[in-house]
Every structure is written in structure tokens, then in C-alpha cells.
Amino acid sequence: RRYVAGGRCQSAARLEGKVVIITGANTGIGKETARDLAQRGKVIIACRDIAKAEAAASEIRAETGNQQVIVKKLDLADTKSIREFAENFLAEEKKLHVLINNAGVMLCPYSKTADGFEMHLGVNHLGHFLLTFLLLECLKQSAPSRIVNVSSLAHHGGRIRFHDLQGEKSYNRGLAYCHSKLANVLFTRELARRLQGKFPRQVGFTANALHPGSVSSELVRHSFVMSWLWKIFSFFLKSPCEGAQTSIYCAVAEELESVTGQYFSDCQPAYVSPRGRDDETAKKLWSVSCELLGIQWD
């Protein structure tokens, strides 16, 4: 069990006076990340299902004694909802110090978001791409600040298929998930490169990605086979609390204050696939993502 559990975040860093947004924090590793960070500072839980999010927030408030655990509506499958969330946040808050892009979908049957994007691409990549874009100026003004993108070891199986980005010619839901997780790694890499060109290292404005591990969670709910396997091999899976450790580490660890563009697993640097280190693909994906979302992000 100790081997399966992996690394733990040892940082006792406090976040008094700081603001954290975590997407998809009503369950799984997102909820456990929120539970930990709520012991350090103000946490905004951004979720599609408000009822589940309020239940999670109420539990965390009772456990931590922190009343600054706030629920906000955010549906990453709808760019209108993303823009409304960002607009409301910026009207209410002056600062944002940590953005954890945690929410995701996995193994969905072929379906599309409200804007016509394939679901894995739309939620896991484009939704968080747009959210980060809309909150970037606030993050800049709040530096030192951090962007944390929850990717996966599955990025090793991904490819950015520009000729069929939406999976309309051929679709495999397992591969679609892998492709979206590779997009998370490439987005992080290109974002860090662009930020480094504008901010000196000492400012501490960083973007990193991570693999949480194989975690017992609701993420496999769309696959009967995976749900069955997850139950059989549950002893070899991380608990949500164990799976949240690298997210927490990337959000608060003092030694990462000037580390950017990296990929972590078990609270330490991890190997990135060759496709995840392809700068030309990262630049092209950035450009295509902007085009799909109708934004200009130079």
C-alpha cells in the first residue's frame, strides 16, 4: 500500500490572504485537493453540479473550520458558462494566486459540448484553455501565482491529430482521453514558454502539469469494464487523498516557486513522452485552440 500511495506533499505553506480556484472539486482528487488547501486559505470550488459542490463545500467547511470555501457554477462543456464564471469571479475578487485545472471527463461515448467540440477535447483541453485565458491577467497581477494542469500518464498514448481533432472521421473513447491529456501537457509547455518570455524567474508566475496516479474515483463511470476492473484491483489504486498529493505539491511547495513548464508525478519530476516535448506541435495546438475558441492570445 505504501508503494501504491506514492509521494506525499510535505509542505506546510500557508495561503492566508490568497485565493485558489479548483475546477471539478466536488468529488475525487479535486475534492481532496480542496480539503487540503482549505486548511491553508480561501478556496473556490468551480463545478457544473452545484448541489454536489455545495455538499462537498459544506463538508470541507465543517472539517476545516474555514468558511471561505465558496461554490461557483462552471460548466467546462459550455464556453458561455466559462465566460460567465470568469466575469463573475473578476467582479468579486481582486486577486487569484492558484488556478488548478482539475476537472475532466474520461471514456465518454462520442458526444459534443454546447459549442460542438468533441467532449474530451472540449472539456479537458479547450475548456481549461479558455478559462486560463480569461483569468490570466488576474493571475499576472497577483504574482507570485501558479497554474496547475492535471494531466495523466495516459498522455503517452496520445497524439494531436490535427486532420481529425474532433474525432469525426474515427473515434475511440480511450484514445480520445489520451489525446486530451497530451493536449494538457503541450498547453502547459507552451504557456510556460510564453510566460517566461515576459516574466523574470524571480516573479514566480509558473505553469506546471502533473499525473495524479491511478486513482479510485468516479472518472471511469462511463465504462462498465473499467469500473469493474477498478473494483477488482482497488487495492492497487490510490485513494483520492493520495491522488491529490501532487496537485497540492504543485500548488504550494516552496521549492517550485520558480519551476515552470514541468511535469510531475508522486511529487517529483516525471518523464514526458516525446510527443509531449514537441514544441512545434505545442505552438500549432495553441494556434488551433485560439481559432476554435475565437480568441486572440499572443
GROMACS .gro file of C-alpha atoms in nm:
model
  298
    1ARG     CA    1   0.000   0.000   0.000
    2ARG     CA    2   0.282   0.241   0.082
    3TYR     CA    3   0.430   0.188  -0.264
    4VAL     CA    4   0.094   0.239  -0.437
    5ALA     CA    5   0.022   0.552  -0.231
    6GLY     CA    6   0.324   0.728  -0.383
    7GLY     CA    7   0.469   1.060  -0.270
    8ARG     CA    8   0.309   1.300  -0.025
    9CYS     CA    9   0.327   1.677  -0.021
   10GLN     CA   10   0.532   1.773   0.284
   11SER     CA   11   0.489   2.149   0.250
   12ALA     CA   12   0.321   2.330   0.537
   13ALA     CA   13   0.292   2.652   0.333
   14ARG     CA   14   0.003   2.876   0.433
   15LEU     CA   15  -0.221   3.063   0.190
   16GLU     CA   16  -0.361   3.336   0.412
   17GLY     CA   17  -0.487   3.624   0.203
   18LYS     CA   18  -0.459   3.415  -0.112
   19VAL     CA   19  -0.727   3.280  -0.345
   20VAL     CA   20  -0.736   2.936  -0.510
   21ILE     CA   21  -0.972   2.812  -0.783
   22ILE     CA   22  -1.012   2.436  -0.831
   23THR     CA   23  -1.229   2.306  -1.115
   24GLY     CA   24  -1.423   1.986  -1.061
   25ALA     CA   25  -1.366   1.987  -0.686
   26ASN     CA   26  -1.693   1.826  -0.579
   27THR     CA   27  -1.552   1.472  -0.590
   28GLY     CA   28  -1.236   1.265  -0.626
   29ILE     CA   29  -0.891   1.422  -0.622
   30GLY     CA   30  -1.038   1.769  -0.679
   31LYS     CA   31  -1.237   1.746  -0.356
   32GLU     CA   32  -0.934   1.617  -0.163
   33THR     CA   33  -0.720   1.898  -0.308
   34ALA     CA   34  -0.982   2.147  -0.192
   35ARG     CA   35  -0.995   1.983   0.152
   36ASP     CA   36  -0.620   2.026   0.198
   37LEU     CA   37  -0.595   2.378   0.058
   38ALA     CA   38  -0.895   2.492   0.264
   39GLN     CA   39  -0.676   2.435   0.570
   40ARG     CA   40  -0.436   2.693   0.423
   41GLY     CA   41  -0.652   2.965   0.266
   42LYS     CA   42  -0.955   3.065   0.057
   43VAL     CA   43  -1.078   2.806  -0.195
   44ILE     CA   44  -1.330   2.848  -0.475
   45ILE     CA   45  -1.486   2.522  -0.591
   46ALA     CA   46  -1.586   2.561  -0.957
   47CYS     CA   47  -1.828   2.287  -1.066
   48ARG     CA   48  -2.109   2.206  -1.303
   49ASP     CA   49  -2.324   2.027  -1.041
   50ILE     CA   50  -2.398   2.293  -0.780
   51ALA     CA   51  -2.582   2.055  -0.544
   52LYS     CA   52  -2.286   1.814  -0.523
   53ALA     CA   53  -2.043   2.104  -0.497
   54GLU     CA   54  -2.238   2.260  -0.207
   55ALA     CA   55  -2.243   1.925  -0.027
   56ALA     CA   56  -1.867   1.891  -0.070
   57ALA     CA   57  -1.805   2.251   0.038
   58SER     CA   58  -2.025   2.210   0.346
   59GLU     CA   59  -1.830   1.900   0.447
   60ILE     CA   60  -1.497   2.077   0.398
   61ARG     CA   61  -1.610   2.386   0.590
   62ALA     CA   62  -1.722   2.171   0.884
   63GLU     CA   63  -1.397   1.974   0.886
   64THR     CA   64  -1.154   2.264   0.843
   65GLY     CA   65  -1.345   2.543   1.015
   66ASN     CA   66  -1.277   2.759   0.709
   67GLN     CA   67  -1.590   2.938   0.593
   68GLN     CA   68  -1.405   3.072   0.290
   69VAL     CA   69  -1.484   2.762   0.083
   70ILE     CA   70  -1.707   2.902  -0.189
   71VAL     CA   71  -1.902   2.730  -0.467
   72LYS     CA   72  -1.936   2.879  -0.813
   73LYS     CA   73  -2.111   2.743  -1.120
   74LEU     CA   74  -1.877   2.637  -1.404
   75ASP     CA   75  -1.963   2.406  -1.693
   76LEU     CA   76  -1.647   2.343  -1.896
   77ALA     CA   77  -1.858   2.193  -2.175
   78ASP     CA   78  -2.010   2.536  -2.245
   79THR     CA   79  -1.796   2.841  -2.329
   80LYS     CA   80  -2.083   3.070  -2.227
   81SER     CA   81  -2.069   2.923  -1.875
   82ILE     CA   82  -1.689   2.961  -1.867
   83ARG     CA   83  -1.713   3.326  -1.965
   84GLU     CA   84  -1.987   3.392  -1.708
   85PHE     CA   85  -1.780   3.226  -1.436
   86ALA     CA   86  -1.473   3.435  -1.520
   87GLU     CA   87  -1.675   3.756  -1.544
   88ASN     CA   88  -1.839   3.697  -1.205
   89PHE     CA   89  -1.510   3.599  -1.043
   90LEU     CA   90  -1.329   3.908  -1.170
   91ALA     CA   91  -1.615   4.128  -1.049
   92GLU     CA   92  -1.596   3.981  -0.699
   93GLU     CA   93  -1.227   3.909  -0.645
   94LYS     CA   94  -0.923   4.130  -0.692
   95LYS     CA   95  -0.662   3.852  -0.678
   96LEU     CA   96  -0.608   3.493  -0.792
   97HIS     CA   97  -0.296   3.312  -0.677
   98VAL     CA   98  -0.353   2.949  -0.779
   99LEU     CA   99  -0.562   2.808  -1.063
  100ILE     CA  100  -0.591   2.428  -1.057
  101ASN     CA  101  -0.740   2.296  -1.382
  102ASN     CA  102  -0.851   1.963  -1.239
  103ALA     CA  103  -1.193   1.877  -1.386
  104GLY     CA  104  -1.214   1.623  -1.664
  105VAL     CA  105  -1.412   1.357  -1.845
  106MET     CA  106  -1.292   1.011  -1.938
  107LEU     CA  107  -1.407   0.736  -2.175
  108CYS     CA  108  -1.720   0.919  -2.289
  109PRO     CA  109  -1.920   0.777  -2.578
  110TYR     CA  110  -1.891   1.013  -2.873
  111SER     CA  111  -2.066   1.337  -2.785
  112LYS     CA  112  -2.018   1.709  -2.825
  113THR     CA  113  -2.008   2.012  -2.599
  114ALA     CA  114  -2.254   2.301  -2.626
  115ASP     CA  115  -2.016   2.460  -2.877
  116GLY     CA  116  -1.978   2.148  -3.094
  117PHE     CA  117  -1.639   2.030  -2.968
  118GLU     CA  118  -1.571   1.660  -2.911
  119MET     CA  119  -1.632   1.612  -2.538
  120HIS     CA  120  -1.283   1.506  -2.425
  121LEU     CA  121  -1.113   1.779  -2.625
  122GLY     CA  122  -1.375   2.037  -2.531
  123VAL     CA  123  -1.378   1.979  -2.155
  124ASN     CA  124  -1.027   1.854  -2.077
  125HIS     CA  125  -0.837   2.092  -2.303
  126LEU     CA  126  -1.037   2.373  -2.464
  127GLY     CA  127  -1.248   2.449  -2.157
  128HIS     CA  128  -0.943   2.493  -1.936
  129PHE     CA  129  -0.755   2.674  -2.213
  130LEU     CA  130  -1.032   2.936  -2.230
  131LEU     CA  131  -1.067   2.960  -1.851
  132THR     CA  132  -0.693   3.020  -1.813
  133PHE     CA  133  -0.701   3.283  -2.088
  134LEU     CA  134  -0.984   3.472  -1.919
  135LEU     CA  135  -0.816   3.467  -1.576
  136LEU     CA  136  -0.458   3.521  -1.692
  137GLU     CA  137  -0.442   3.895  -1.630
  138CYS     CA  138  -0.567   3.850  -1.276
  139LEU     CA  139  -0.306   3.579  -1.219
  140LYS     CA  140  -0.036   3.809  -1.356
  141GLN     CA  141  -0.140   4.092  -1.125
  142SER     CA  142  -0.138   3.854  -0.829
  143ALA     CA  143   0.211   3.710  -0.886
  144PRO     CA  144   0.368   3.506  -0.742
  145SER     CA  145   0.096   3.280  -0.879
  146ARG     CA  146   0.065   2.930  -1.020
  147ILE     CA  147  -0.131   2.744  -1.287
  148VAL     CA  148  -0.159   2.370  -1.225
  149ASN     CA  149  -0.291   2.144  -1.503
  150VAL     CA  150  -0.396   1.791  -1.409
  151SER     CA  151  -0.290   1.567  -1.697
  152SER     CA  152  -0.220   1.194  -1.689
  153LEU     CA  153   0.025   0.918  -1.767
  154ALA     CA  154  -0.223   0.849  -2.047
  155HIS     CA  155  -0.064   1.135  -2.242
  156HIS     CA  156   0.196   0.877  -2.353
  157GLY     CA  157  -0.075   0.717  -2.568
  158GLY     CA  158  -0.199   1.043  -2.716
  159ARG     CA  159  -0.147   1.215  -3.049
  160ILE     CA  160  -0.265   1.554  -3.167
  161ARG     CA  161  -0.447   1.458  -3.486
  162PHE     CA  162  -0.493   1.797  -3.650
  163HIS     CA  163  -0.660   1.632  -3.952
  164ASP     CA  164  -0.932   1.490  -3.723
  165LEU     CA  165  -0.912   1.688  -3.400
  166GLN     CA  166  -1.283   1.639  -3.324
  167GLY     CA  167  -1.280   1.264  -3.387
  168GLU     CA  168  -1.540   1.288  -3.662
  169LYS     CA  169  -1.356   1.057  -3.903
  170SER     CA  170  -1.262   0.792  -3.647
  171TYR     CA  171  -1.333   0.781  -3.274
  172ASN     CA  172  -1.206   0.567  -2.990
  173ARG     CA  173  -1.303   0.696  -2.648
  174GLY     CA  174  -0.990   0.560  -2.480
  175LEU     CA  175  -0.764   0.728  -2.732
  176ALA     CA  176  -0.972   1.047  -2.720
  177TYR     CA  177  -0.893   1.070  -2.349
  178CYS     CA  178  -0.522   1.013  -2.417
  179HIS     CA  179  -0.521   1.282  -2.686
  180SER     CA  180  -0.680   1.534  -2.447
  181LYS     CA  181  -0.425   1.456  -2.174
  182LEU     CA  182  -0.142   1.509  -2.422
  183ALA     CA  183  -0.304   1.843  -2.508
  184ASN     CA  184  -0.282   1.935  -2.135
  185VAL     CA  185   0.093   1.868  -2.136
  186LEU     CA  186   0.151   2.063  -2.458
  187PHE     CA  187  -0.063   2.354  -2.338
  188THR     CA  188   0.139   2.370  -2.015
  189ARG     CA  189   0.467   2.362  -2.206
  190GLU     CA  190   0.370   2.639  -2.449
  191LEU     CA  191   0.209   2.852  -2.177
  192ALA     CA  192   0.525   2.830  -1.964
  193ARG     CA  193   0.740   2.923  -2.264
  194ARG     CA  194   0.530   3.230  -2.334
  195LEU     CA  195   0.522   3.338  -1.970
  196GLN     CA  196   0.899   3.301  -1.935
  197GLY     CA  197   0.946   3.541  -2.222
  198LYS     CA  198   0.750   3.811  -2.037
  199PHE     CA  199   0.827   3.749  -1.670
  200PRO     CA  200   1.163   3.709  -1.499
  201ARG     CA  201   1.202   3.390  -1.297
  202GLN     CA  202   1.202   3.573  -0.966
  203VAL     CA  203   0.843   3.688  -1.020
  204GLY     CA  204   0.725   3.331  -0.968
  205PHE     CA  205   0.447   3.311  -1.229
  206THR     CA  206   0.450   2.943  -1.322
  207ALA     CA  207   0.258   2.673  -1.509
  208ASN     CA  208   0.311   2.301  -1.445
  209ALA     CA  209   0.133   1.977  -1.528
  210LEU     CA  210   0.102   1.651  -1.337
  211HIS     CA  211  -0.005   1.289  -1.333
  212PRO     CA  212  -0.208   1.213  -1.015
  213GLY     CA  213  -0.162   0.836  -1.042
  214SER     CA  214  -0.418   0.563  -1.091
  215VAL     CA  215  -0.689   0.676  -0.853
  216SER     CA  216  -1.007   0.510  -0.733
  217SER     CA  217  -1.260   0.772  -0.843
  218GLU     CA  218  -1.577   0.835  -1.045
  219LEU     CA  219  -1.377   0.926  -1.356
  220VAL     CA  220  -1.425   0.578  -1.509
  221ARG     CA  221  -1.805   0.586  -1.467
  222HIS     CA  222  -1.866   0.591  -1.843
  223SER     CA  223  -1.702   0.249  -1.889
  224PHE     CA  224  -1.859  -0.063  -1.736
  225VAL     CA  225  -1.541  -0.263  -1.799
  226MET     CA  226  -1.312  -0.002  -1.639
  227SER     CA  227  -1.548   0.039  -1.342
  228TRP     CA  228  -1.544  -0.340  -1.293
  229LEU     CA  229  -1.163  -0.356  -1.319
  230TRP     CA  230  -1.126  -0.059  -1.082
  231LYS     CA  231  -1.327  -0.251  -0.817
  232ILE     CA  232  -1.128  -0.574  -0.862
  233PHE     CA  233  -0.790  -0.402  -0.844
  234SER     CA  234  -0.889  -0.134  -0.592
  235PHE     CA  235  -0.606  -0.243  -0.359
  236PHE     CA  236  -0.358  -0.129  -0.624
  237LEU     CA  237  -0.519   0.210  -0.678
  238LYS     CA  238  -0.453   0.532  -0.494
  239SER     CA  239  -0.724   0.678  -0.276
  240PRO     CA  240  -0.847   1.024  -0.385
  241CYS     CA  241  -0.646   1.175  -0.097
  242GLU     CA  242  -0.329   1.002  -0.218
  243GLY     CA  243  -0.404   1.103  -0.576
  244ALA     CA  244  -0.441   1.468  -0.474
  245GLN     CA  245  -0.090   1.495  -0.328
  246THR     CA  246   0.088   1.601  -0.647
  247SER     CA  247  -0.177   1.865  -0.722
  248ILE     CA  248  -0.128   2.003  -0.372
  249TYR     CA  249   0.250   1.985  -0.413
  250CYS     CA  250   0.243   2.182  -0.739
  251ALA     CA  251   0.013   2.440  -0.581
  252VAL     CA  252   0.207   2.514  -0.263
  253ALA     CA  253   0.559   2.365  -0.248
  254GLU     CA  254   0.810   2.640  -0.181
  255GLU     CA  255   1.079   2.476  -0.395
  256LEU     CA  256   0.859   2.511  -0.705
  257GLU     CA  257   0.823   2.888  -0.682
  258SER     CA  258   1.035   2.943  -0.993
  259VAL     CA  259   0.988   2.600  -1.158
  260THR     CA  260   0.772   2.616  -1.471
  261GLY     CA  261   0.683   2.410  -1.776
  262GLN     CA  262   0.747   2.082  -1.595
  263TYR     CA  263   0.552   1.759  -1.547
  264PHE     CA  264   0.526   1.588  -1.208
  265SER     CA  265   0.414   1.257  -1.061
  266ASP     CA  266   0.432   1.145  -0.698
  267CYS     CA  267   0.555   1.493  -0.601
  268GLN     CA  268   0.865   1.476  -0.819
  269PRO     CA  269   0.958   1.544  -1.182
  270ALA     CA  270   0.842   1.270  -1.420
  271TYR     CA  271   0.918   1.157  -1.774
  272VAL     CA  272   0.729   1.328  -2.054
  273SER     CA  273   0.664   1.143  -2.380
  274PRO     CA  274   0.846   1.265  -2.694
  275ARG     CA  275   0.512   1.393  -2.830
  276GLY     CA  276   0.469   1.591  -2.509
  277ARG     CA  277   0.802   1.764  -2.576
  278ASP     CA  278   0.727   1.860  -2.936
  279ASP     CA  279   0.742   2.240  -2.938
  280GLU     CA  280   0.612   2.274  -3.295
  281THR     CA  281   0.302   2.070  -3.214
  282ALA     CA  282   0.254   2.274  -2.895
  283LYS     CA  283   0.266   2.600  -3.091
  284LYS     CA  284   0.026   2.471  -3.357
  285LEU     CA  285  -0.217   2.337  -3.095
  286TRP     CA  286  -0.213   2.679  -2.927
  287SER     CA  287  -0.297   2.850  -3.255
  288VAL     CA  288  -0.571   2.600  -3.346
  289SER     CA  289  -0.721   2.623  -2.995
  290CYS     CA  290  -0.741   3.002  -3.022
  291GLU     CA  291  -0.907   2.970  -3.361
  292LEU     CA  292  -1.165   2.720  -3.233
  293LEU     CA  293  -1.247   2.939  -2.933
  294GLY     CA  294  -1.248   3.265  -3.131
  295ILE     CA  295  -0.987   3.433  -2.913
  296GLN     CA  296  -0.655   3.610  -2.971
  297TRP     CA  297  -0.389   3.506  -2.722
  298ASP     CA  298  -0.045   3.634  -2.820
   0.00000   0.00000   0.00000
